[in-house]
Amino acid sequence: MNDHVIDQGFDAYTDSEHAVWRTLFERQSKLLPGRAAPEFVEGLKALGVAADGIPNFEALSDILEAATGWRIVAVAGLVPDDVFFRHLANRRFPVTNWIRKPEQLDYLQEPDVFHDCFGHVPMLFNPVFADYMAAYGRGGMKALNLGALKLLARLYWYTVEFGLIRTEDGLRIYGAGIVSSRGETTFSLEDESPNRLAFDLLRIMRTDYIIDHYQQTYFVIDSYDQLFDATRPDFTPYYAQLKPLPSLSPDQVLPTDERI
Ligand code: HBI
Ligand code: FE
């Protein structure tokens, strides 16, 4: 079974590629305190080793593994779903090894090393979130066998990628897709256009998403325990319940939704 893991090619990175990483790292590190969740900011400190250039995945993995048992593995880009879930279930996070071009600083379609490493890795230092990600991987492998990938992919999208968390100081960001994007970092918290709804597992698994612009709806958790506890039960009955229901469009709000 090909796990799609490649050599990172760390020595092949050019100075200009490290400079793109530094620009993005410095820009987001300034923007995120007071906007990102404290757990993300905490994890970012550990990532501090990578402030001046694209990190060496092996060295970063040694630090991460000591914290929560996770390692990062280099991949060339998106890998098949079953391969992705198997990695997560084994506490391996696949990180793309190439970085965007200088002219793509503000947006690119496919995740690059900045999205994957700066966006996702800091939260993997949080033990509860790290357990959630491993549980998600196990759930993903089961979902594939049940033909329910689409439903479970929505949970990943609206939490791991674009999740917000409620704190006593206000809403904070923990989603990788937001923290790695300058524009969406401010949009997700400060713009009045998107809906912000309380986390609701079945509601999320019914909700479609569009991949190439800011979210029209963000889901807000109260804690990472809430997220992890949601993944404890076997999802089979949820899938059976959801299958006959129509999907909801990303901008829809139901009367039963709790607005934040
Ligand atoms: N592959 N490298 C990589 N990174 C991802 O985030 C990823 C993937 N393959 C599939 C996938 N994500 C989706 O199926 C999940 O979002 C559910
Ligand atoms: Fe991602």
Coordinates of C-alpha atoms and ligand atoms in Angstrom, one line a residue:
M1 CA 0.0 0.0 0.0
N2 CA 1.7 3.2 -1.2
D3 CA 1.5 5.7 1.6
H4 CA 2.5 8.6 -0.7
V5 CA 5.3 9.7 1.6
I6 CA 8.3 11.3 -0.1
D7 CA 11.6 12.8 1.0
Q8 CA 11.0 16.4 2.0
G9 CA 14.0 17.5 -0.1
F10 CA 14.9 20.0 2.6
D11 CA 18.4 20.8 1.1
A12 CA 16.8 21.7 -2.2
Y13 CA 14.8 24.7 -0.9
T14 CA 16.1 28.0 -2.4
D15 CA 16.7 31.2 -0.4
S16 CA 13.7 32.7 -2.1
E17 CA 11.5 29.8 -1.0
H18 CA 12.6 30.3 2.6
A19 CA 12.0 34.0 2.1
V20 CA 8.3 33.3 1.1
W21 CA 7.9 31.2 4.2
R22 CA 9.5 34.0 6.4
T23 CA 7.2 36.6 4.9
L24 CA 4.1 34.5 5.5
F25 CA 5.3 33.4 9.0
E26 CA 6.1 36.9 10.2
R27 CA 2.8 38.4 8.7
Q28 CA 0.6 35.8 10.4
S29 CA 2.6 35.7 13.7
K30 CA 1.8 39.5 14.0
L31 CA -1.8 39.2 13.1
L32 CA -2.8 36.1 15.1
P33 CA -2.2 37.0 18.8
G34 CA -5.7 38.1 20.1
R35 CA -7.3 36.4 17.1
A36 CA -6.0 32.8 17.1
A37 CA -7.0 30.5 19.9
P38 CA -4.6 30.5 22.9
E39 CA -3.8 26.8 22.1
F40 CA -2.8 27.7 18.6
V41 CA -0.5 30.5 19.8
E42 CA 0.9 28.1 22.4
G43 CA 1.7 25.6 19.6
L44 CA 3.1 28.3 17.4
K45 CA 5.8 29.0 20.1
A46 CA 7.0 25.4 19.6
L47 CA 6.9 26.1 15.8
G48 CA 9.1 29.1 16.6
V49 CA 12.0 27.0 15.5
A50 CA 10.7 27.6 12.0
A51 CA 10.5 31.4 12.1
D52 CA 13.4 32.0 9.7
G53 CA 12.6 29.4 7.0
I54 CA 10.7 26.3 5.9
P55 CA 11.2 23.8 8.8
N56 CA 13.0 20.5 8.5
F57 CA 10.1 18.0 9.0
E58 CA 12.3 15.5 10.8
A59 CA 13.5 18.0 13.4
L60 CA 10.0 19.5 13.8
S61 CA 8.6 16.0 14.1
D62 CA 10.9 15.1 17.0
I63 CA 9.6 18.1 19.0
L64 CA 6.0 17.4 18.1
E65 CA 6.3 13.7 18.8
A66 CA 7.5 14.5 22.3
A67 CA 4.4 16.5 22.9
T68 CA 1.6 14.4 21.5
G69 CA 3.0 11.5 19.6
W70 CA 2.4 13.0 16.2
R71 CA 5.0 13.3 13.4
I72 CA 4.7 15.1 10.0
V73 CA 5.5 13.3 6.8
A74 CA 6.3 14.9 3.5
V75 CA 3.9 14.5 0.6
A76 CA 3.8 16.0 -2.9
G77 CA 0.2 17.3 -2.5
L78 CA -3.3 16.0 -1.8
V79 CA -3.2 12.2 -1.3
P80 CA -6.1 9.8 -1.7
D81 CA -8.7 9.9 1.1
D82 CA -7.9 6.4 2.4
V83 CA -4.2 7.2 2.5
F84 CA -4.9 10.5 4.3
F85 CA -7.1 8.9 6.9
R86 CA -4.7 6.1 7.5
H87 CA -1.9 8.6 8.2
L88 CA -4.1 10.6 10.7
A89 CA -5.1 7.4 12.4
N90 CA -1.4 6.6 13.0
R91 CA -0.6 10.2 14.2
R92 CA 1.2 11.1 11.0
F93 CA 0.2 14.5 9.5
P94 CA 0.9 14.7 5.7
V95 CA 2.6 18.0 4.9
T96 CA 3.0 19.2 1.3
N97 CA 6.7 19.9 0.7
W98 CA 6.5 22.7 -1.9
I99 CA 5.7 26.4 -1.1
R100 CA 3.6 28.9 -3.1
K101 CA 5.2 31.5 -5.4
P102 CA 5.7 35.1 -4.2
E103 CA 2.8 36.2 -6.5
Q104 CA 0.5 33.7 -4.7
L105 CA 1.0 35.0 -1.2
D106 CA -2.6 35.7 -0.5
Y107 CA -4.3 32.7 -2.1
L108 CA -3.7 29.4 -3.6
Q109 CA -6.1 26.5 -4.4
E110 CA -4.1 23.6 -3.1
P111 CA -2.5 23.4 0.4
D112 CA 1.2 24.2 0.3
V113 CA 3.8 23.8 3.1
F114 CA 2.7 27.0 4.7
H115 CA -1.0 26.0 4.9
D116 CA -0.1 22.5 6.1
C117 CA 2.8 23.2 8.5
F118 CA 1.9 26.7 9.8
G119 CA -1.8 26.1 9.6
H120 CA -2.2 22.6 11.0
V121 CA 0.9 21.7 13.0
P122 CA 0.5 24.1 16.0
M123 CA -2.8 22.7 17.0
L124 CA -1.3 19.2 17.0
F125 CA 0.7 20.2 20.1
N126 CA -2.7 20.4 22.0
P127 CA -3.3 16.9 23.4
V128 CA -7.1 16.9 23.1
F129 CA -7.0 18.3 19.6
A130 CA -4.3 15.8 18.7
D131 CA -6.6 13.0 20.0
Y132 CA -9.5 14.4 17.9
M133 CA -7.4 14.3 14.8
A134 CA -6.4 10.7 15.3
A135 CA -10.0 9.8 16.1
Y136 CA -11.0 11.7 12.9
G137 CA -8.6 9.5 10.9
R138 CA -10.1 6.3 12.3
G139 CA -13.6 7.6 11.6
G140 CA -12.5 8.5 8.0
M141 CA -11.4 5.0 7.3
K142 CA -14.8 3.7 8.6
A143 CA -16.7 6.4 6.6
L144 CA -15.0 5.3 3.4
N145 CA -16.3 1.8 3.9
L146 CA -19.8 3.1 4.6
G147 CA -19.8 5.5 1.5
A148 CA -20.1 8.4 3.9
L149 CA -16.9 10.3 3.0
K150 CA -18.8 13.4 1.9
L151 CA -20.5 13.8 5.2
L152 CA -17.4 13.3 7.3
A153 CA -15.3 15.6 5.1
R154 CA -17.7 18.4 6.0
L155 CA -16.8 17.9 9.7
Y156 CA -13.1 18.3 8.9
W157 CA -13.8 21.3 6.8
Y158 CA -15.9 23.2 9.4
T159 CA -13.7 22.3 12.3
V160 CA -10.1 21.4 11.4
E161 CA -10.0 23.8 8.5
F162 CA -12.4 26.6 9.4
G163 CA -13.3 26.2 13.0
L164 CA -13.8 29.0 15.6
I165 CA -13.8 28.6 19.4
R166 CA -15.7 30.6 22.0
T167 CA -13.5 31.9 24.9
E168 CA -14.2 34.3 27.7
D169 CA -12.3 36.9 25.7
G170 CA -14.5 36.4 22.6
L171 CA -14.3 34.3 19.5
R172 CA -10.9 32.9 18.5
I173 CA -9.7 30.9 15.5
Y174 CA -8.3 27.4 15.5
G175 CA -9.0 26.4 11.9
A176 CA -5.9 25.9 9.7
G177 CA -7.5 27.3 6.6
I178 CA -8.1 30.6 8.5
V179 CA -4.9 31.0 10.5
S180 CA -2.9 30.5 7.3
S181 CA -4.8 33.2 5.4
R182 CA -4.3 36.9 6.2
G183 CA -7.6 37.9 4.7
E184 CA -9.7 35.3 6.3
T185 CA -8.1 35.7 9.7
T186 CA -9.8 39.2 10.0
F187 CA -12.9 38.3 7.9
S188 CA -13.8 35.3 10.0
L189 CA -13.9 37.3 13.3
E190 CA -14.7 40.8 12.2
D191 CA -16.9 40.8 9.1
E192 CA -20.6 40.9 9.7
S193 CA -21.5 39.0 6.6
P194 CA -20.8 35.3 7.6
N195 CA -23.1 33.3 9.8
R196 CA -21.5 32.1 13.0
L197 CA -23.4 29.1 14.4
A198 CA -22.9 26.9 17.5
F199 CA -21.2 23.6 16.8
D200 CA -23.8 20.9 15.9
L201 CA -22.4 17.7 14.5
L202 CA -25.3 16.5 12.4
R203 CA -26.0 20.1 11.2
I204 CA -22.3 20.3 10.0
M205 CA -22.4 17.0 8.3
R206 CA -25.4 18.2 6.2
T207 CA -23.7 21.5 5.2
D208 CA -22.0 21.9 1.9
Y209 CA -18.9 24.0 1.4
I210 CA -17.3 25.9 -1.4
I211 CA -13.5 25.7 -1.5
D212 CA -12.4 28.8 -3.3
H213 CA -13.7 31.7 -1.2
Y214 CA -14.2 32.8 2.4
Q215 CA -16.7 30.8 4.3
Q216 CA -20.3 32.0 4.5
T217 CA -20.8 30.1 7.7
Y218 CA -18.4 29.4 10.6
F219 CA -19.2 26.8 13.3
V220 CA -18.2 27.7 16.9
I221 CA -17.2 25.2 19.5
D222 CA -17.0 25.8 23.3
S223 CA -14.0 23.5 23.8
Y224 CA -11.8 20.9 22.1
D225 CA -13.4 18.3 24.5
Q226 CA -16.7 19.1 22.9
L227 CA -15.2 18.3 19.6
F228 CA -13.5 15.1 20.7
D229 CA -16.6 13.9 22.6
A230 CA -18.6 14.4 19.4
T231 CA -16.5 11.8 17.7
R232 CA -16.7 9.2 20.4
P233 CA -19.9 7.5 19.2
D234 CA -20.1 5.2 16.2
F235 CA -21.3 7.4 13.3
T236 CA -23.1 4.6 11.4
P237 CA -26.6 5.6 12.7
Y238 CA -25.8 9.3 12.0
Y239 CA -25.0 8.5 8.4
A240 CA -28.2 6.5 8.1
Q241 CA -30.2 9.4 9.5
L242 CA -28.5 12.0 7.2
K243 CA -28.4 10.1 3.9
P244 CA -32.0 10.7 2.9
L245 CA -31.8 14.4 4.0
P246 CA -31.0 17.1 1.4
S247 CA -27.7 18.9 1.9
L248 CA -27.8 22.5 3.2
S249 CA -26.1 25.3 1.2
P250 CA -23.2 27.1 2.9
D251 CA -25.2 30.3 3.5
Q252 CA -28.4 28.7 4.8
V253 CA -29.6 29.3 8.4
L254 CA -32.2 27.0 10.0
P255 CA -34.7 28.2 12.6
T256 CA -33.1 25.6 14.9
D257 CA -29.6 27.1 14.5
E258 CA -28.1 28.8 17.5
R259 CA -26.5 32.0 16.2
I260 CA -23.3 33.1 18.1
Ligands
HBI1 N1 -4.3 15.1 1.4 N2 -2.2 15.9 1.7 C1 -3.5 16.0 1.9 N3 -4.0 16.9 2.8 C2 -5.3 17.0 3.1 O1 -5.7 17.8 3.9 C3 -6.2 16.0 2.5 C4 -5.6 15.1 1.6 N4 -6.4 14.2 1.1 C5 -7.8 14.1 1.3 C6 -8.3 15.1 2.2 N5 -7.5 16.0 2.8 C7 -9.8 15.2 2.5 O2 -10.4 14.0 2.1 C8 -10.1 15.4 4.0 O3 -10.3 16.8 4.0 C9 -11.4 14.8 4.4
FE2 FE -5.7 21.8 5.5

